[in-house]
mmCIF file of C-alpha atoms and ligand atoms in Angstrom:
data_model
loop_
_atom_site.group_PDB
_atom_site.id
_atom_site.type_symbol
_atom_site.label_atom_id
_atom_site.label_comp_id
_atom_site.label_asym_id
_atom_site.label_seq_id
_atom_site.Cartn_x
_atom_site.Cartn_y
_atom_site.Cartn_z
ATOM 1 C CA MET A 23 -213.991 23.252 5.066
ATOM 2 C CA HIS A 24 -210.675 24.514 3.786
ATOM 3 C CA LEU A 25 -210.085 28.214 4.440
ATOM 4 C CA ALA A 26 -206.660 28.257 2.844
ATOM 5 C CA ARG A 27 -208.374 28.061 -0.542
ATOM 6 C CA PHE A 28 -209.260 31.740 -0.148
ATOM 7 C CA PRO A 29 -206.748 34.516 -0.808
ATOM 8 C CA ARG A 30 -205.689 36.097 2.476
ATOM 9 C CA LEU A 31 -203.174 38.677 3.636
ATOM 10 C CA SER A 32 -201.433 38.830 6.978
ATOM 11 C CA LEU A 33 -202.419 42.115 8.612
ATOM 12 C CA GLY A 34 -202.808 41.380 12.302
ATOM 13 C CA HIS A 35 -201.322 39.610 15.286
ATOM 14 C CA PHE A 36 -202.845 36.146 15.477
ATOM 15 C CA PRO A 37 -203.824 34.069 17.346
ATOM 16 C CA THR A 38 -205.262 36.605 19.764
ATOM 17 C CA PRO A 39 -205.080 35.521 23.415
ATOM 18 C CA LEU A 40 -207.900 33.582 25.076
ATOM 19 C CA GLU A 41 -207.728 34.615 28.731
ATOM 20 C CA ALA A 42 -209.660 34.082 31.966
ATOM 21 C CA LEU A 43 -211.403 36.980 33.719
ATOM 22 C CA PRO A 44 -211.119 35.677 37.299
ATOM 23 C CA ASN A 45 -211.990 38.922 39.085
ATOM 24 C CA LEU A 46 -215.095 39.631 37.050
ATOM 25 C CA SER A 47 -216.198 35.991 37.364
ATOM 26 C CA ARG A 48 -215.789 36.171 41.159
ATOM 27 C CA TYR A 49 -217.531 39.559 41.372
ATOM 28 C CA LEU A 50 -220.570 38.159 39.547
ATOM 29 C CA GLY A 51 -220.506 34.814 41.402
ATOM 30 C CA GLY A 52 -219.882 32.733 38.258
ATOM 31 C CA PRO A 53 -220.047 31.525 35.515
ATOM 32 C CA ASN A 54 -216.361 31.285 34.491
ATOM 33 C CA ILE A 55 -215.903 34.179 32.086
ATOM 34 C CA TYR A 56 -213.142 34.108 29.472
ATOM 35 C CA ILE A 57 -212.243 36.765 26.962
ATOM 36 C CA LYS A 58 -210.970 36.353 23.407
ATOM 37 C CA ARG A 59 -208.770 39.379 22.869
ATOM 38 C CA ASP A 60 -209.725 40.493 19.366
ATOM 39 C CA ASP A 61 -209.078 44.009 20.635
ATOM 40 C CA CYS A 62 -205.406 42.968 20.353
ATOM 41 C CA THR A 63 -205.282 42.259 16.624
ATOM 42 C CA GLY A 64 -202.494 44.793 16.419
ATOM 43 C CA LEU A 65 -203.551 47.049 13.567
ATOM 44 C CA ALA A 66 -203.639 50.699 14.784
ATOM 45 C CA THR A 67 -205.311 49.853 18.136
ATOM 46 C CA GLY A 68 -206.871 46.690 16.736
ATOM 47 C CA GLY A 69 -210.393 45.329 16.640
ATOM 48 C CA ASN A 70 -212.520 42.777 14.856
ATOM 49 C CA LYS A 71 -212.356 44.337 11.378
ATOM 50 C CA THR A 72 -208.717 43.310 10.967
ATOM 51 C CA ARG A 73 -209.725 39.647 10.507
ATOM 52 C CA LYS A 74 -212.222 40.573 7.796
ATOM 53 C CA LEU A 75 -209.754 42.872 6.061
ATOM 54 C CA GLU A 76 -207.242 40.032 5.665
ATOM 55 C CA PHE A 77 -209.671 38.429 3.197
ATOM 56 C CA LEU A 78 -211.250 41.589 1.750
ATOM 57 C CA LEU A 79 -207.994 43.315 0.917
ATOM 58 C CA ALA A 80 -206.507 40.119 -0.529
ATOM 59 C CA ASP A 81 -209.447 40.227 -2.935
ATOM 60 C CA ALA A 82 -208.818 43.936 -3.589
ATOM 61 C CA LEU A 83 -205.175 43.239 -4.489
ATOM 62 C CA GLN A 84 -206.189 40.362 -6.763
ATOM 63 C CA GLN A 85 -208.418 42.814 -8.575
ATOM 64 C CA GLN A 86 -205.487 45.228 -8.778
ATOM 65 C CA ALA A 87 -207.241 47.955 -6.855
ATOM 66 C CA ASP A 88 -205.248 51.052 -5.953
ATOM 67 C CA VAL A 89 -207.835 52.794 -3.795
ATOM 68 C CA VAL A 90 -210.139 51.381 -1.127
ATOM 69 C CA ILE A 91 -213.536 52.920 -0.415
ATOM 70 C CA THR A 92 -215.540 52.207 2.697
ATOM 71 C CA GLN A 93 -218.004 53.802 5.097
ATOM 72 C CA GLY A 94 -219.184 53.919 8.686
ATOM 73 C CA ALA A 95 -220.546 56.077 11.483
ATOM 74 C CA THR A 96 -218.453 59.073 12.575
ATOM 75 C CA GLN A 97 -216.608 57.029 15.217
ATOM 76 C CA SER A 98 -216.367 53.912 13.036
ATOM 77 C CA ASN A 99 -213.692 51.418 14.117
ATOM 78 C CA HIS A 100 -214.106 49.658 10.786
ATOM 79 C CA VAL A 101 -213.174 52.809 8.877
ATOM 80 C CA ARG A 102 -210.094 53.370 11.050
ATOM 81 C CA GLN A 103 -208.873 49.776 10.638
ATOM 82 C CA THR A 104 -209.504 49.848 6.882
ATOM 83 C CA ILE A 105 -207.472 53.040 6.515
ATOM 84 C CA ALA A 106 -204.658 51.521 8.591
ATOM 85 C CA ALA A 107 -204.638 48.329 6.515
ATOM 86 C CA ALA A 108 -204.643 50.347 3.291
ATOM 87 C CA ALA A 109 -201.682 52.367 4.580
ATOM 88 C CA LYS A 110 -199.746 49.171 5.299
ATOM 89 C CA LEU A 111 -200.444 47.908 1.769
ATOM 90 C CA GLY A 112 -199.656 51.199 0.048
ATOM 91 C CA LEU A 113 -203.251 51.705 -1.075
ATOM 92 C CA GLU A 114 -205.152 54.965 -0.985
ATOM 93 C CA ALA A 115 -208.203 55.027 1.329
ATOM 94 C CA GLN A 116 -211.254 57.214 0.752
ATOM 95 C CA VAL A 117 -214.079 56.985 3.271
ATOM 96 C CA LEU A 118 -217.601 58.231 3.810
ATOM 97 C CA LEU A 119 -218.723 58.932 7.337
ATOM 98 C CA GLU A 120 -222.356 59.049 8.434
ATOM 99 C CA LYS A 121 -223.544 61.323 11.254
ATOM 100 C CA ARG A 122 -225.512 58.400 12.645
ATOM 101 C CA VAL A 123 -225.271 59.741 16.189
ATOM 102 C CA SER A 124 -226.708 63.251 16.197
ATOM 103 C CA ASP A 125 -225.916 66.329 18.299
ATOM 104 C CA PHE A 126 -222.707 65.034 19.668
ATOM 105 C CA SER A 127 -219.799 66.863 21.202
ATOM 106 C CA ASP A 128 -216.700 68.208 19.579
ATOM 107 C CA ASP A 129 -214.828 65.209 20.991
ATOM 108 C CA TYR A 130 -217.206 62.859 19.226
ATOM 109 C CA GLN A 131 -216.895 64.681 15.918
ATOM 110 C CA ARG A 132 -213.131 65.087 15.969
ATOM 111 C CA SER A 133 -211.297 62.914 18.486
ATOM 112 C CA GLY A 134 -211.068 59.115 18.882
ATOM 113 C CA ASN A 135 -211.297 57.250 15.594
ATOM 114 C CA VAL A 136 -211.723 60.436 13.529
ATOM 115 C CA LEU A 137 -208.382 61.742 14.771
ATOM 116 C CA LEU A 138 -206.768 58.407 13.885
ATOM 117 C CA ASP A 139 -208.434 58.304 10.435
ATOM 118 C CA ASN A 140 -206.551 61.486 9.612
ATOM 119 C CA LEU A 141 -203.286 60.420 11.199
ATOM 120 C CA LEU A 142 -203.372 57.155 9.238
ATOM 121 C CA GLY A 143 -203.706 59.114 6.012
ATOM 122 C CA GLY A 144 -207.318 58.390 5.124
ATOM 123 C CA ARG A 145 -209.305 60.898 3.119
ATOM 124 C CA ILE A 146 -212.742 61.609 4.553
ATOM 125 C CA ALA A 147 -214.488 62.256 1.245
ATOM 126 C CA ALA A 148 -217.775 63.283 2.913
ATOM 127 C CA HIS A 149 -219.456 63.373 6.309
ATOM 128 C CA LEU A 150 -223.083 62.708 5.391
ATOM 129 C CA PRO A 151 -226.311 63.256 7.352
ATOM 130 C CA ALA A 152 -227.867 60.296 9.192
ATOM 131 C CA GLY A 153 -229.978 58.081 6.943
ATOM 132 C CA SER A 154 -228.187 59.015 3.692
ATOM 133 C CA ASP A 155 -227.998 56.334 1.013
ATOM 134 C CA ILE A 156 -224.369 55.545 1.751
ATOM 135 C CA PRO A 157 -223.970 52.474 -0.505
ATOM 136 C CA GLN A 158 -225.076 54.663 -3.408
ATOM 137 C CA ALA A 159 -222.721 57.442 -2.334
ATOM 138 C CA MET A 160 -219.871 54.887 -2.359
ATOM 139 C CA GLU A 161 -220.819 53.883 -5.930
ATOM 140 C CA HIS A 162 -220.745 57.542 -6.952
ATOM 141 C CA LEU A 163 -217.371 58.045 -5.377
ATOM 142 C CA ALA A 164 -216.090 54.938 -7.186
ATOM 143 C CA GLU A 165 -217.366 56.328 -10.506
ATOM 144 C CA THR A 166 -215.565 59.621 -9.891
ATOM 145 C CA LEU A 167 -212.343 57.789 -9.073
ATOM 146 C CA ARG A 168 -212.623 55.540 -12.126
ATOM 147 C CA ALA A 169 -213.034 58.653 -14.269
ATOM 148 C CA GLN A 170 -209.692 59.784 -12.828
ATOM 149 C CA GLY A 171 -208.099 56.532 -14.001
ATOM 150 C CA LYS A 172 -208.062 54.874 -10.581
ATOM 151 C CA ARG A 173 -209.108 51.352 -9.642
ATOM 152 C CA PRO A 174 -211.413 51.558 -6.610
ATOM 153 C CA TYR A 175 -212.464 48.601 -4.453
ATOM 154 C CA ILE A 176 -215.605 49.058 -2.357
ATOM 155 C CA ILE A 177 -215.788 47.458 1.073
ATOM 156 C CA PRO A 178 -219.306 47.479 2.559
ATOM 157 C CA GLY A 179 -219.950 48.952 6.019
ATOM 158 C CA GLY A 180 -218.344 46.837 8.725
ATOM 159 C CA GLY A 181 -216.656 44.709 6.047
ATOM 160 C CA SER A 182 -219.726 42.510 6.281
ATOM 161 C CA ASN A 183 -220.105 40.403 3.167
ATOM 162 C CA PRO A 184 -219.283 36.693 2.769
ATOM 163 C CA THR A 185 -215.612 37.412 1.987
ATOM 164 C CA GLY A 186 -215.252 39.546 5.129
ATOM 165 C CA ALA A 187 -217.133 37.019 7.250
ATOM 166 C CA LEU A 188 -214.422 34.454 6.410
ATOM 167 C CA GLY A 189 -212.334 36.360 8.949
ATOM 168 C CA TYR A 190 -214.659 35.130 11.686
ATOM 169 C CA VAL A 191 -214.763 31.624 10.275
ATOM 170 C CA ALA A 192 -211.010 31.763 10.838
ATOM 171 C CA CYS A 193 -211.623 33.057 14.360
ATOM 172 C CA ALA A 194 -213.943 30.107 15.060
ATOM 173 C CA GLU A 195 -211.176 27.698 13.983
ATOM 174 C CA GLU A 196 -208.654 29.569 16.105
ATOM 175 C CA LEU A 197 -210.947 29.477 19.141
ATOM 176 C CA LEU A 198 -211.583 25.737 18.822
ATOM 177 C CA TYR A 199 -207.860 25.072 18.511
ATOM 178 C CA GLN A 200 -207.154 27.179 21.608
ATOM 179 C CA SER A 201 -209.903 25.454 23.553
ATOM 180 C CA SER A 202 -208.242 22.089 22.838
ATOM 181 C CA GLN A 203 -204.800 23.418 23.731
ATOM 182 C CA GLN A 204 -206.062 24.947 26.982
ATOM 183 C CA ARG A 205 -208.396 21.983 27.725
ATOM 184 C CA LEU A 206 -211.196 24.495 28.012
ATOM 185 C CA ARG A 207 -214.752 23.298 27.368
ATOM 186 C CA ILE A 208 -216.605 26.287 25.900
ATOM 187 C CA ASP A 209 -220.321 26.348 26.756
ATOM 188 C CA HIS A 210 -221.252 29.740 25.265
ATOM 189 C CA VAL A 211 -219.810 32.446 23.041
ATOM 190 C CA VAL A 212 -221.130 36.000 23.496
ATOM 191 C CA HIS A 213 -220.224 39.179 21.593
ATOM 192 C CA ALA A 214 -221.559 42.499 20.295
ATOM 193 C CA THR A 215 -223.245 42.294 16.879
ATOM 194 C CA GLY A 216 -223.725 45.185 14.449
ATOM 195 C CA SER A 217 -223.244 44.832 10.694
ATOM 196 C CA SER A 218 -223.444 41.019 11.208
ATOM 197 C CA GLY A 219 -220.183 39.739 9.729
ATOM 198 C CA THR A 220 -218.669 38.724 13.030
ATOM 199 C CA GLN A 221 -221.622 36.623 14.152
ATOM 200 C CA ALA A 222 -222.235 35.214 10.671
ATOM 201 C CA GLY A 223 -218.631 34.024 10.405
ATOM 202 C CA LEU A 224 -218.601 32.574 13.925
ATOM 203 C CA VAL A 225 -221.886 30.754 13.449
ATOM 204 C CA ALA A 226 -220.774 29.335 10.100
ATOM 205 C CA GLY A 227 -217.345 28.340 11.408
ATOM 206 C CA LEU A 228 -218.560 26.814 14.671
ATOM 207 C CA GLY A 229 -221.436 25.134 12.818
ATOM 208 C CA ALA A 230 -219.209 23.694 10.087
ATOM 209 C CA SER A 231 -217.068 22.002 12.725
ATOM 210 C CA ASN A 232 -220.128 20.606 14.534
ATOM 211 C CA SER A 233 -218.804 22.149 17.735
ATOM 212 C CA GLY A 234 -222.242 22.502 19.283
ATOM 213 C CA ILE A 235 -221.151 25.805 20.846
ATOM 214 C CA PRO A 236 -224.022 28.326 20.874
ATOM 215 C CA VAL A 237 -223.306 31.949 19.905
ATOM 216 C CA LEU A 238 -225.260 34.870 21.349
ATOM 217 C CA GLY A 239 -225.021 38.245 19.611
ATOM 218 C CA ILE A 240 -225.872 41.310 21.686
ATOM 219 C CA SER A 241 -227.277 43.820 19.215
ATOM 220 C CA VAL A 242 -226.009 47.402 19.273
ATOM 221 C CA ARG A 243 -228.581 48.762 16.828
ATOM 222 C CA ALA A 244 -231.271 46.648 15.167
ATOM 223 C CA ALA A 245 -234.243 44.914 16.792
ATOM 224 C CA LYS A 246 -233.874 41.177 17.483
ATOM 225 C CA ASP A 247 -235.840 39.893 14.470
ATOM 226 C CA LYS A 248 -234.079 42.144 12.004
ATOM 227 C CA GLN A 249 -230.644 41.447 13.453
ATOM 228 C CA GLU A 250 -231.196 37.679 13.377
ATOM 229 C CA GLN A 251 -232.448 37.927 9.800
ATOM 230 C CA ASN A 252 -229.378 39.914 8.713
ATOM 231 C CA VAL A 253 -226.975 37.562 10.454
ATOM 232 C CA TYR A 254 -228.706 34.446 9.145
ATOM 233 C CA GLN A 255 -228.703 35.647 5.542
ATOM 234 C CA LEU A 256 -225.024 36.503 5.688
ATOM 235 C CA ALA A 257 -224.187 33.251 7.501
ATOM 236 C CA GLN A 258 -225.955 31.251 4.776
ATOM 237 C CA ARG A 259 -224.090 33.111 2.016
ATOM 238 C CA THR A 260 -220.827 32.498 3.867
ATOM 239 C CA TRP A 261 -221.757 28.813 4.198
ATOM 240 C CA GLU A 262 -222.243 28.648 0.419
ATOM 241 C CA LEU A 263 -218.987 30.482 -0.259
ATOM 242 C CA LEU A 264 -217.238 27.855 1.866
ATOM 243 C CA GLY A 265 -218.821 25.129 -0.259
ATOM 244 C CA LEU A 266 -220.395 23.444 2.762
ATOM 245 C CA LYS A 267 -223.104 20.859 2.327
ATOM 246 C CA GLY A 268 -226.597 21.038 3.770
ATOM 247 C CA GLU A 269 -228.065 24.075 5.449
ATOM 248 C CA LEU A 270 -227.116 26.103 8.438
ATOM 249 C CA PRO A 271 -230.005 25.711 10.917
ATOM 250 C CA ARG A 272 -231.910 28.945 11.534
ATOM 251 C CA GLU A 273 -231.803 28.265 15.309
ATOM 252 C CA ALA A 274 -228.020 28.693 15.219
ATOM 253 C CA VAL A 275 -228.533 32.459 14.951
ATOM 254 C CA VAL A 276 -229.608 34.107 18.199
ATOM 255 C CA ALA A 277 -229.514 37.836 18.916
ATOM 256 C CA ASN A 278 -230.667 39.850 21.917
ATOM 257 C CA SER A 279 -231.551 43.512 21.441
ATOM 258 C CA ASP A 280 -232.329 44.412 25.048
ATOM 259 C CA TYR A 281 -229.164 46.444 25.571
ATOM 260 C CA VAL A 282 -229.286 48.959 22.697
ATOM 261 C CA GLY A 283 -230.826 51.683 24.871
ATOM 262 C CA ALA A 284 -232.006 54.808 23.031
ATOM 263 C CA GLY A 285 -230.088 53.922 19.884
ATOM 264 C CA TYR A 286 -226.813 53.202 18.116
ATOM 265 C CA GLY A 287 -223.877 54.899 19.800
ATOM 266 C CA LEU A 288 -225.996 56.409 22.585
ATOM 267 C CA PRO A 289 -224.711 55.676 26.100
ATOM 268 C CA THR A 290 -226.621 53.475 28.562
ATOM 269 C CA ASN A 291 -226.039 53.043 32.286
ATOM 270 C CA SER A 292 -225.388 49.334 31.875
ATOM 271 C CA MET A 293 -222.732 50.090 29.221
ATOM 272 C CA LEU A 294 -221.031 52.505 31.637
ATOM 273 C CA GLU A 295 -221.107 49.879 34.374
ATOM 274 C CA ALA A 296 -219.555 47.306 32.027
ATOM 275 C CA LEU A 297 -216.764 49.725 31.038
ATOM 276 C CA ARG A 298 -216.087 50.490 34.702
ATOM 277 C CA LEU A 299 -216.053 46.839 35.825
ATOM 278 C CA LEU A 300 -213.747 45.598 33.083
ATOM 279 C CA ALA A 301 -211.391 48.539 33.535
ATOM 280 C CA GLN A 302 -211.250 48.378 37.321
ATOM 281 C CA LEU A 303 -211.412 44.602 37.894
ATOM 282 C CA GLU A 304 -209.395 43.396 34.916
ATOM 283 C CA GLY A 305 -207.515 46.379 33.482
ATOM 284 C CA ILE A 306 -209.293 45.908 30.147
ATOM 285 C CA LEU A 307 -210.747 48.721 28.046
ATOM 286 C CA LEU A 308 -214.114 48.161 26.388
ATOM 287 C CA ASP A 309 -215.788 50.707 24.098
ATOM 288 C CA PRO A 310 -219.050 52.670 24.455
ATOM 289 C CA VAL A 311 -220.707 51.593 21.192
ATOM 290 C CA TYR A 312 -220.083 47.852 20.833
ATOM 291 C CA SER A 313 -218.091 45.835 23.366
ATOM 292 C CA GLY A 314 -219.463 47.914 26.275
ATOM 293 C CA LYS A 315 -223.055 47.129 25.341
ATOM 294 C CA GLY A 316 -222.152 43.519 24.528
ATOM 295 C CA MET A 317 -220.578 43.072 27.946
ATOM 296 C CA ALA A 318 -223.519 44.890 29.581
ATOM 297 C CA GLY A 319 -225.753 42.237 28.026
ATOM 298 C CA LEU A 320 -223.559 39.404 29.278
ATOM 299 C CA ILE A 321 -223.465 40.849 32.822
ATOM 300 C CA ASP A 322 -227.222 41.341 32.961
ATOM 301 C CA LEU A 323 -227.950 37.858 31.603
ATOM 302 C CA ILE A 324 -225.595 36.393 34.218
ATOM 303 C CA ARG A 325 -227.495 38.264 36.948
ATOM 304 C CA ARG A 326 -230.741 36.902 35.545
ATOM 305 C CA GLY A 327 -229.441 33.328 35.808
ATOM 306 C CA ARG A 328 -229.181 32.648 32.095
ATOM 307 C CA PHE A 329 -225.947 30.652 32.617
ATOM 308 C CA SER A 330 -225.129 27.965 35.159
ATOM 309 C CA PRO A 331 -222.379 28.905 37.656
ATOM 310 C CA HIS A 332 -220.104 26.204 36.208
ATOM 311 C CA ASP A 333 -220.500 27.229 32.585
ATOM 312 C CA ASN A 334 -217.477 28.507 30.697
ATOM 313 C CA VAL A 335 -218.539 31.599 28.757
ATOM 314 C CA VAL A 336 -216.242 33.210 26.200
ATOM 315 C CA PHE A 337 -216.812 36.896 25.501
ATOM 316 C CA ILE A 338 -215.245 37.990 22.228
ATOM 317 C CA HIS A 339 -213.744 41.432 22.764
ATOM 318 C CA THR A 340 -214.245 43.007 19.359
ATOM 319 C CA GLY A 341 -212.194 46.129 20.155
ATOM 320 C CA GLY A 342 -213.153 49.787 19.820
ATOM 321 C CA SER A 343 -211.219 51.450 22.646
ATOM 322 C CA ALA A 344 -210.101 54.269 20.320
ATOM 323 C CA GLY A 345 -213.730 55.404 20.382
ATOM 324 C CA LEU A 346 -213.506 56.086 24.134
ATOM 325 C CA PHE A 347 -211.927 59.463 23.401
ATOM 326 C CA GLY A 348 -215.007 60.547 21.493
ATOM 327 C CA TYR A 349 -217.048 60.038 24.679
ATOM 328 C CA ARG A 350 -214.991 62.144 27.088
ATOM 329 C CA GLN A 351 -217.977 63.972 28.578
ATOM 330 C CA VAL A 352 -219.851 60.778 29.435
ATOM 331 C CA LEU A 353 -216.793 58.984 30.786
ATOM 332 C CA GLU A 354 -215.227 61.708 32.895
ATOM 333 C CA SER A 355 -217.643 61.060 35.732
ATOM 334 C CA VAL A 356 -217.663 57.274 35.546
ATOM 335 C CA GLY A 357 -216.340 56.817 39.125
ATOM 336 C CA LYS A 358 -215.165 53.738 41.010
ATOM 337 C CA TYR A 359 -217.152 50.478 40.928
ATOM 338 C CA ASP A 360 -218.754 49.183 44.101
HETATM 339 C C1 LIG L 10 -217.843 46.542 14.018
HETATM 340 C C2 LIG L 10 -217.713 46.243 15.464
HETATM 341 C C3 LIG L 10 -218.524 45.257 16.073
HETATM 342 C C4 LIG L 10 -219.624 44.529 15.364
HETATM 343 O O1 LIG L 10 -219.164 43.587 14.460
HETATM 344 P P1 LIG L 10 -220.057 43.273 13.161
HETATM 345 O O2 LIG L 10 -219.267 42.303 12.399
HETATM 346 O O3 LIG L 10 -220.220 44.602 12.464
HETATM 347 O O4 LIG L 10 -221.362 42.759 13.613
HETATM 348 C C5 LIG L 10 -218.315 44.974 17.399
HETATM 349 N N1 LIG L 10 -217.405 45.638 18.115
HETATM 350 C C6 LIG L 10 -216.636 46.597 17.584
HETATM 351 C C7 LIG L 10 -215.670 47.300 18.455
HETATM 352 C C8 LIG L 10 -216.763 46.941 16.237
HETATM 353 O O5 LIG L 10 -216.008 47.914 15.716
#
């Protein structure tokens, strides 16, 4: 595997730190929990999309695009990071938001990532009802822009296609290098999974190096079967893009959907507990939609004895703290942990 064959820009701060979480590990009575700080990728409050955008926007520039189109839920971190990256590159950004989470507060509709989308100079071309055909709406928008003489480049939701997933192949390489440097044997990798690119890239990257490190994706939306199917398909396409031989084993893709709660973006008690514990034991901010539910899954699985007390478990912090401000009402009463 030779990632440098693919065009790539430098948009973030890499490598991100790989740090121990001693207080949380002690509080839970083991295993040894580590955190890969992909919330610190540096681009306008950071997050996992920055890694994908290094490859996606390199492709956009090769195609001489002058405007980037993408989409996401109202409080999308992907949309915010795409707008920020476009700003840095001098590209226009036009985005479609989906009201995927209904009946939410003024804070949800206007603060957090939405506030930053505007500050970063993105144009919210439409805020569509839940369940709209957003890929088609992006095609329409691209047509309109082409008719105006512009050169649009469409990035799918979450930046999750094989080119974007290369960002997490790069993360897998980075993690393995750090584990050697720090003499840290990694027994498990756990993270929140949504549009699938993060897990697909990690599974392909860790698989290509024969690391034997299992990856567990905690789903924030889809049921287990569907999520695993989505991740596996994308991981296979990424594998092919990388020119790797053989097949990625289906068993390499494992998702758990027990921590979604009532639906995407809807708060759960275990998410609130995870936010509280990481903030108050480690001074680390998680987010309500992704990393909070991912960490809630890790905490619950630890309590259920899924890991041995001597395992080293790496949680990939995929970012999202800007979204906290959209959830003011839920978070105001979060209280002190006990
Ligand atoms: C997008 C996102 C995820 C999920 O990553 P996918 O590649 O879409 O599966 C996790 N955490 C945060 C904070 C995100 O913004």
